[in-house]
Amino acid sequence: KVCENLGLINKFEAAMPVLEDPVYRSNPDFFIYTDTREQSRLKIEYPIQMAALPYGDYSLSDTSLNNIFVERKALGDFIGTLSGGLERFEREIERCEKDSNYLVVLVEEKLHNLLNFNNINRMAKRRKADPIFIMHRARMLCQKYRNSQIVCVDGRQEAARVLRKILFSNGQCKKIDIQLAYETALL
């Protein structure tokens, strides 16, 4: 109610456990596409094929069952995208929306570290933007585009696990706040 009174849109239902649809388990008809431009591929225990994706870095081979695309970002890349590459990234989200698809930005870093990246030695000297500016832009994207959301996780191994859960959720992740589900161990 507080968010609604402030004019913010509530896009999600109450958080619920995210379950992998059993149709994806050991089914030779399905695989995960990885974009050919993806330079730091996640190690996913599932059949993978390379393809030129129109947006995102990962998707399920049958997008009629799950039209979610996942854009993987390291912390520095995410900060760079929201500070200097925002217009290009918005065009990518808009293309995804035009095609009636959904984009999840999967950041390989804890939310706490994103909120405090200026205190991380490896990040502090290279970045001119501050966390307040980056979070403002992240919130703006989440409010502006109904077909996308951002989730921060604890490292690459956790990113691979969450990626699989998102892709195999049979679209359930579009209805819930993925970050909240992650933070409350429902994902």
PDB file of C-alpha atoms in Angstrom:
ATOM      1  CA  LYS A   1       0.000   0.000   0.000  1.00  0.00           C
ATOM      2  CA  VAL A   2       2.841   2.400   0.788  1.00  0.00           C
ATOM      3  CA  CYS A   3       4.351   1.840  -2.658  1.00  0.00           C
ATOM      4  CA  GLU A   4       0.975   2.301  -4.333  1.00  0.00           C
ATOM      5  CA  ASN A   5       0.454   5.587  -2.425  1.00  0.00           C
ATOM      6  CA  LEU A   6       3.826   6.754  -3.770  1.00  0.00           C
ATOM      7  CA  GLY A   7       2.701   5.986  -7.322  1.00  0.00           C
ATOM      8  CA  LEU A   8       4.815   2.856  -7.746  1.00  0.00           C
ATOM      9  CA  ILE A   9       3.444  -0.119  -9.618  1.00  0.00           C
ATOM     10  CA  ASN A  10       3.187  -3.458  -7.812  1.00  0.00           C
ATOM     11  CA  LYS A  11       4.069  -5.988 -10.520  1.00  0.00           C
ATOM     12  CA  PHE A  12       4.214  -9.151  -8.438  1.00  0.00           C
ATOM     13  CA  GLU A  13       2.096 -11.638  -6.545  1.00  0.00           C
ATOM     14  CA  ALA A  14       3.037 -12.816  -3.058  1.00  0.00           C
ATOM     15  CA  ALA A  15       6.313 -14.734  -2.938  1.00  0.00           C
ATOM     16  CA  MET A  16       5.981 -18.485  -3.281  1.00  0.00           C
ATOM     17  CA  PRO A  17       8.431 -21.351  -3.657  1.00  0.00           C
ATOM     18  CA  VAL A  18       9.858 -21.586  -7.173  1.00  0.00           C
ATOM     19  CA  LEU A  19       9.744 -25.165  -8.355  1.00  0.00           C
ATOM     20  CA  GLU A  20      11.376 -26.699 -11.394  1.00  0.00           C
ATOM     21  CA  ASP A  21       8.749 -28.054 -13.765  1.00  0.00           C
ATOM     22  CA  PRO A  22       9.411 -31.807 -14.093  1.00  0.00           C
ATOM     23  CA  VAL A  23       8.904 -31.622 -17.875  1.00  0.00           C
ATOM     24  CA  TYR A  24      12.491 -30.304 -18.173  1.00  0.00           C
ATOM     25  CA  ARG A  25      14.202 -33.073 -16.207  1.00  0.00           C
ATOM     26  CA  SER A  26      16.187 -35.414 -18.447  1.00  0.00           C
ATOM     27  CA  ASN A  27      14.098 -34.502 -21.488  1.00  0.00           C
ATOM     28  CA  PRO A  28      16.230 -34.789 -24.641  1.00  0.00           C
ATOM     29  CA  ASP A  29      13.925 -32.330 -26.429  1.00  0.00           C
ATOM     30  CA  PHE A  30      15.067 -29.411 -24.279  1.00  0.00           C
ATOM     31  CA  PHE A  31      18.373 -27.606 -23.883  1.00  0.00           C
ATOM     32  CA  ILE A  32      19.589 -24.185 -22.837  1.00  0.00           C
ATOM     33  CA  TYR A  33      20.726 -21.719 -25.464  1.00  0.00           C
ATOM     34  CA  THR A  34      23.797 -19.687 -24.589  1.00  0.00           C
ATOM     35  CA  ASP A  35      24.429 -16.567 -26.632  1.00  0.00           C
ATOM     36  CA  THR A  36      27.462 -16.777 -28.916  1.00  0.00           C
ATOM     37  CA  ARG A  37      28.708 -13.425 -27.552  1.00  0.00           C
ATOM     38  CA  GLU A  38      28.620 -14.610 -23.912  1.00  0.00           C
ATOM     39  CA  GLN A  39      32.262 -14.458 -22.822  1.00  0.00           C
ATOM     40  CA  SER A  40      32.045 -15.845 -19.313  1.00  0.00           C
ATOM     41  CA  ARG A  41      29.619 -18.772 -19.577  1.00  0.00           C
ATOM     42  CA  LEU A  42      28.124 -20.275 -16.477  1.00  0.00           C
ATOM     43  CA  LYS A  43      28.659 -23.987 -15.839  1.00  0.00           C
ATOM     44  CA  ILE A  44      25.171 -25.431 -15.986  1.00  0.00           C
ATOM     45  CA  GLU A  45      24.441 -29.118 -15.566  1.00  0.00           C
ATOM     46  CA  TYR A  46      22.081 -29.341 -18.517  1.00  0.00           C
ATOM     47  CA  PRO A  47      22.528 -29.708 -22.287  1.00  0.00           C
ATOM     48  CA  ILE A  48      23.669 -26.416 -23.823  1.00  0.00           C
ATOM     49  CA  GLN A  49      23.784 -25.154 -27.402  1.00  0.00           C
ATOM     50  CA  MET A  50      25.288 -21.940 -28.712  1.00  0.00           C
ATOM     51  CA  ALA A  51      23.027 -19.536 -30.612  1.00  0.00           C
ATOM     52  CA  ALA A  52      22.826 -15.848 -31.465  1.00  0.00           C
ATOM     53  CA  LEU A  53      20.135 -14.687 -29.062  1.00  0.00           C
ATOM     54  CA  PRO A  54      18.279 -11.427 -29.806  1.00  0.00           C
ATOM     55  CA  TYR A  55      18.702 -10.338 -26.155  1.00  0.00           C
ATOM     56  CA  GLY A  56      20.011 -11.896 -22.991  1.00  0.00           C
ATOM     57  CA  ASP A  57      22.690 -14.525 -22.610  1.00  0.00           C
ATOM     58  CA  TYR A  58      20.564 -17.613 -21.855  1.00  0.00           C
ATOM     59  CA  SER A  59      17.152 -18.973 -22.771  1.00  0.00           C
ATOM     60  CA  LEU A  60      15.353 -22.267 -22.893  1.00  0.00           C
ATOM     61  CA  SER A  61      15.238 -23.947 -26.300  1.00  0.00           C
ATOM     62  CA  ASP A  62      11.440 -23.990 -26.351  1.00  0.00           C
ATOM     63  CA  THR A  63      10.381 -20.409 -25.647  1.00  0.00           C
ATOM     64  CA  SER A  64       6.709 -21.323 -26.107  1.00  0.00           C
ATOM     65  CA  LEU A  65       6.924 -23.068 -22.720  1.00  0.00           C
ATOM     66  CA  ASN A  66       9.027 -20.399 -21.059  1.00  0.00           C
ATOM     67  CA  ASN A  67       9.718 -17.107 -22.828  1.00  0.00           C
ATOM     68  CA  ILE A  68      12.197 -15.906 -20.213  1.00  0.00           C
ATOM     69  CA  PHE A  69      15.640 -14.734 -21.291  1.00  0.00           C
ATOM     70  CA  VAL A  70      18.416 -14.221 -18.737  1.00  0.00           C
ATOM     71  CA  GLU A  71      21.097 -11.541 -19.022  1.00  0.00           C
ATOM     72  CA  ARG A  72      24.078 -12.504 -16.835  1.00  0.00           C
ATOM     73  CA  LYS A  73      26.148  -9.664 -15.411  1.00  0.00           C
ATOM     74  CA  ALA A  74      29.211  -9.479 -13.198  1.00  0.00           C
ATOM     75  CA  LEU A  75      29.025  -6.594 -10.708  1.00  0.00           C
ATOM     76  CA  GLY A  76      31.336  -4.282 -12.677  1.00  0.00           C
ATOM     77  CA  ASP A  77      29.506  -4.988 -15.913  1.00  0.00           C
ATOM     78  CA  PHE A  78      26.145  -4.283 -14.278  1.00  0.00           C
ATOM     79  CA  ILE A  79      27.385  -0.973 -12.866  1.00  0.00           C
ATOM     80  CA  GLY A  80      28.847  -0.027 -16.250  1.00  0.00           C
ATOM     81  CA  THR A  81      25.598  -0.894 -18.017  1.00  0.00           C
ATOM     82  CA  LEU A  82      23.509   1.230 -15.657  1.00  0.00           C
ATOM     83  CA  SER A  83      25.912   4.151 -15.659  1.00  0.00           C
ATOM     84  CA  GLY A  84      27.229   4.462 -19.224  1.00  0.00           C
ATOM     85  CA  GLY A  85      25.273   1.912 -21.253  1.00  0.00           C
ATOM     86  CA  LEU A  86      21.727   2.519 -20.077  1.00  0.00           C
ATOM     87  CA  GLU A  87      20.260   3.661 -23.409  1.00  0.00           C
ATOM     88  CA  ARG A  88      21.575   0.584 -25.258  1.00  0.00           C
ATOM     89  CA  PHE A  89      20.301  -1.662 -22.462  1.00  0.00           C
ATOM     90  CA  GLU A  90      16.861  -0.037 -22.538  1.00  0.00           C
ATOM     91  CA  ARG A  91      16.659  -0.717 -26.280  1.00  0.00           C
ATOM     92  CA  GLU A  92      17.421  -4.380 -25.532  1.00  0.00           C
ATOM     93  CA  ILE A  93      14.620  -4.521 -22.943  1.00  0.00           C
ATOM     94  CA  GLU A  94      12.253  -2.804 -25.388  1.00  0.00           C
ATOM     95  CA  ARG A  95      13.057  -5.356 -28.135  1.00  0.00           C
ATOM     96  CA  CYS A  96      12.354  -8.116 -25.634  1.00  0.00           C
ATOM     97  CA  GLU A  97       9.062  -6.483 -24.642  1.00  0.00           C
ATOM     98  CA  LYS A  98       8.051  -5.983 -28.289  1.00  0.00           C
ATOM     99  CA  ASP A  99       8.530  -9.733 -28.847  1.00  0.00           C
ATOM    100  CA  SER A 100       6.359 -10.483 -25.741  1.00  0.00           C
ATOM    101  CA  ASN A 101       9.315 -11.991 -23.917  1.00  0.00           C
ATOM    102  CA  TYR A 102      10.636 -11.470 -20.397  1.00  0.00           C
ATOM    103  CA  LEU A 103      14.188 -10.491 -19.378  1.00  0.00           C
ATOM    104  CA  VAL A 104      15.778 -11.303 -16.030  1.00  0.00           C
ATOM    105  CA  VAL A 105      19.075  -9.558 -15.248  1.00  0.00           C
ATOM    106  CA  LEU A 106      21.086 -11.966 -13.105  1.00  0.00           C
ATOM    107  CA  VAL A 107      23.874 -10.167 -11.220  1.00  0.00           C
ATOM    108  CA  GLU A 108      26.619 -12.463  -9.882  1.00  0.00           C
ATOM    109  CA  GLU A 109      27.008 -10.537  -6.641  1.00  0.00           C
ATOM    110  CA  LYS A 110      25.093 -10.205  -3.394  1.00  0.00           C
ATOM    111  CA  LEU A 111      22.611  -7.347  -3.218  1.00  0.00           C
ATOM    112  CA  HIS A 112      24.495  -6.033  -0.176  1.00  0.00           C
ATOM    113  CA  ASN A 113      27.666  -5.684  -2.274  1.00  0.00           C
ATOM    114  CA  LEU A 114      25.766  -3.872  -5.025  1.00  0.00           C
ATOM    115  CA  LEU A 115      24.398  -1.447  -2.455  1.00  0.00           C
ATOM    116  CA  ASN A 116      27.915  -0.874  -1.093  1.00  0.00           C
ATOM    117  CA  PHE A 117      30.184  -1.379  -4.117  1.00  0.00           C
ATOM    118  CA  ASN A 118      32.110   1.817  -3.387  1.00  0.00           C
ATOM    119  CA  ASN A 119      33.457   0.059  -0.251  1.00  0.00           C
ATOM    120  CA  ILE A 120      34.777  -2.947  -2.190  1.00  0.00           C
ATOM    121  CA  ASN A 121      38.493  -2.433  -2.904  1.00  0.00           C
ATOM    122  CA  ARG A 122      38.381  -3.973  -6.385  1.00  0.00           C
ATOM    123  CA  MET A 123      35.548  -1.627  -7.353  1.00  0.00           C
ATOM    124  CA  ALA A 124      36.121   1.651  -5.524  1.00  0.00           C
ATOM    125  CA  LYS A 125      38.922   3.158  -7.604  1.00  0.00           C
ATOM    126  CA  ARG A 126      37.507   2.296 -11.034  1.00  0.00           C
ATOM    127  CA  ARG A 127      33.955   3.595 -10.624  1.00  0.00           C
ATOM    128  CA  LYS A 128      32.755   7.169 -10.794  1.00  0.00           C
ATOM    129  CA  ALA A 129      29.097   6.305 -10.173  1.00  0.00           C
ATOM    130  CA  ASP A 130      27.911   5.714  -6.637  1.00  0.00           C
ATOM    131  CA  PRO A 131      25.482   3.047  -5.358  1.00  0.00           C
ATOM    132  CA  ILE A 132      22.647   5.560  -4.898  1.00  0.00           C
ATOM    133  CA  PHE A 133      22.823   6.531  -8.584  1.00  0.00           C
ATOM    134  CA  ILE A 134      23.012   2.902  -9.755  1.00  0.00           C
ATOM    135  CA  MET A 135      20.124   1.783  -7.533  1.00  0.00           C
ATOM    136  CA  HIS A 136      18.030   4.724  -8.710  1.00  0.00           C
ATOM    137  CA  ARG A 137      18.528   3.599 -12.296  1.00  0.00           C
ATOM    138  CA  ALA A 138      17.824  -0.038 -11.397  1.00  0.00           C
ATOM    139  CA  ARG A 139      14.549   0.948  -9.706  1.00  0.00           C
ATOM    140  CA  MET A 140      13.657   3.134 -12.676  1.00  0.00           C
ATOM    141  CA  LEU A 141      14.130   0.188 -15.058  1.00  0.00           C
ATOM    142  CA  CYS A 142      12.002  -2.078 -12.854  1.00  0.00           C
ATOM    143  CA  GLN A 143       9.191   0.485 -12.781  1.00  0.00           C
ATOM    144  CA  LYS A 144       9.398   1.454 -16.454  1.00  0.00           C
ATOM    145  CA  TYR A 145       9.459  -2.057 -17.932  1.00  0.00           C
ATOM    146  CA  ARG A 146       6.931  -4.644 -16.839  1.00  0.00           C
ATOM    147  CA  ASN A 147       8.748  -7.404 -18.716  1.00  0.00           C
ATOM    148  CA  SER A 148      11.978  -7.392 -16.721  1.00  0.00           C
ATOM    149  CA  GLN A 149      13.489  -7.596 -13.293  1.00  0.00           C
ATOM    150  CA  ILE A 150      16.877  -7.753 -11.614  1.00  0.00           C
ATOM    151  CA  VAL A 151      18.138 -10.360  -9.153  1.00  0.00           C
ATOM    152  CA  CYS A 152      21.452 -10.352  -7.277  1.00  0.00           C
ATOM    153  CA  VAL A 153      22.889 -13.683  -6.112  1.00  0.00           C
ATOM    154  CA  ASP A 154      25.966 -14.880  -4.248  1.00  0.00           C
ATOM    155  CA  GLY A 155      28.541 -15.630  -6.966  1.00  0.00           C
ATOM    156  CA  ARG A 156      28.832 -17.610 -10.183  1.00  0.00           C
ATOM    157  CA  GLN A 157      27.934 -21.042  -8.824  1.00  0.00           C
ATOM    158  CA  GLU A 158      24.790 -19.634  -7.257  1.00  0.00           C
ATOM    159  CA  ALA A 159      24.051 -17.764 -10.502  1.00  0.00           C
ATOM    160  CA  ALA A 160      24.116 -21.089 -12.382  1.00  0.00           C
ATOM    161  CA  ARG A 161      21.683 -22.631  -9.885  1.00  0.00           C
ATOM    162  CA  VAL A 162      19.314 -19.655  -9.985  1.00  0.00           C
ATOM    163  CA  LEU A 163      19.502 -19.464 -13.783  1.00  0.00           C
ATOM    164  CA  ARG A 164      18.327 -23.042 -14.044  1.00  0.00           C
ATOM    165  CA  LYS A 165      15.487 -22.424 -11.569  1.00  0.00           C
ATOM    166  CA  ILE A 166      14.356 -19.348 -13.518  1.00  0.00           C
ATOM    167  CA  LEU A 167      14.423 -21.089 -16.887  1.00  0.00           C
ATOM    168  CA  PHE A 168      12.705 -24.229 -15.579  1.00  0.00           C
ATOM    169  CA  SER A 169      10.014 -22.375 -13.594  1.00  0.00           C
ATOM    170  CA  ASN A 170       7.580 -22.596 -16.523  1.00  0.00           C
ATOM    171  CA  GLY A 171       7.088 -18.828 -16.389  1.00  0.00           C
ATOM    172  CA  GLN A 172       6.343 -18.665 -12.654  1.00  0.00           C
ATOM    173  CA  CYS A 173       9.258 -16.244 -12.133  1.00  0.00           C
ATOM    174  CA  LYS A 174       7.470 -13.570 -14.165  1.00  0.00           C
ATOM    175  CA  LYS A 175       4.791 -13.357 -11.487  1.00  0.00           C
ATOM    176  CA  ILE A 176       6.959 -13.017  -8.391  1.00  0.00           C
ATOM    177  CA  ASP A 177       9.691 -10.741  -7.104  1.00  0.00           C
ATOM    178  CA  ILE A 178      12.686 -12.979  -7.828  1.00  0.00           C
ATOM    179  CA  GLN A 179      14.993 -11.040  -5.473  1.00  0.00           C
ATOM    180  CA  LEU A 180      12.533 -11.464  -2.601  1.00  0.00           C
ATOM    181  CA  ALA A 181      12.142 -15.166  -3.416  1.00  0.00           C
ATOM    182  CA  TYR A 182      15.943 -15.523  -3.424  1.00  0.00           C
ATOM    183  CA  GLU A 183      16.428 -13.619  -0.142  1.00  0.00           C
ATOM    184  CA  THR A 184      13.726 -15.675   1.591  1.00  0.00           C
ATOM    185  CA  ALA A 185      15.090 -19.029   0.303  1.00  0.00           C
ATOM    186  CA  LEU A 186      12.048 -19.663  -1.922  1.00  0.00           C
ATOM    187  CA  LEU A 187      14.213 -19.791  -5.041  1.00  0.00           C
TER     188      LEU A 187
END
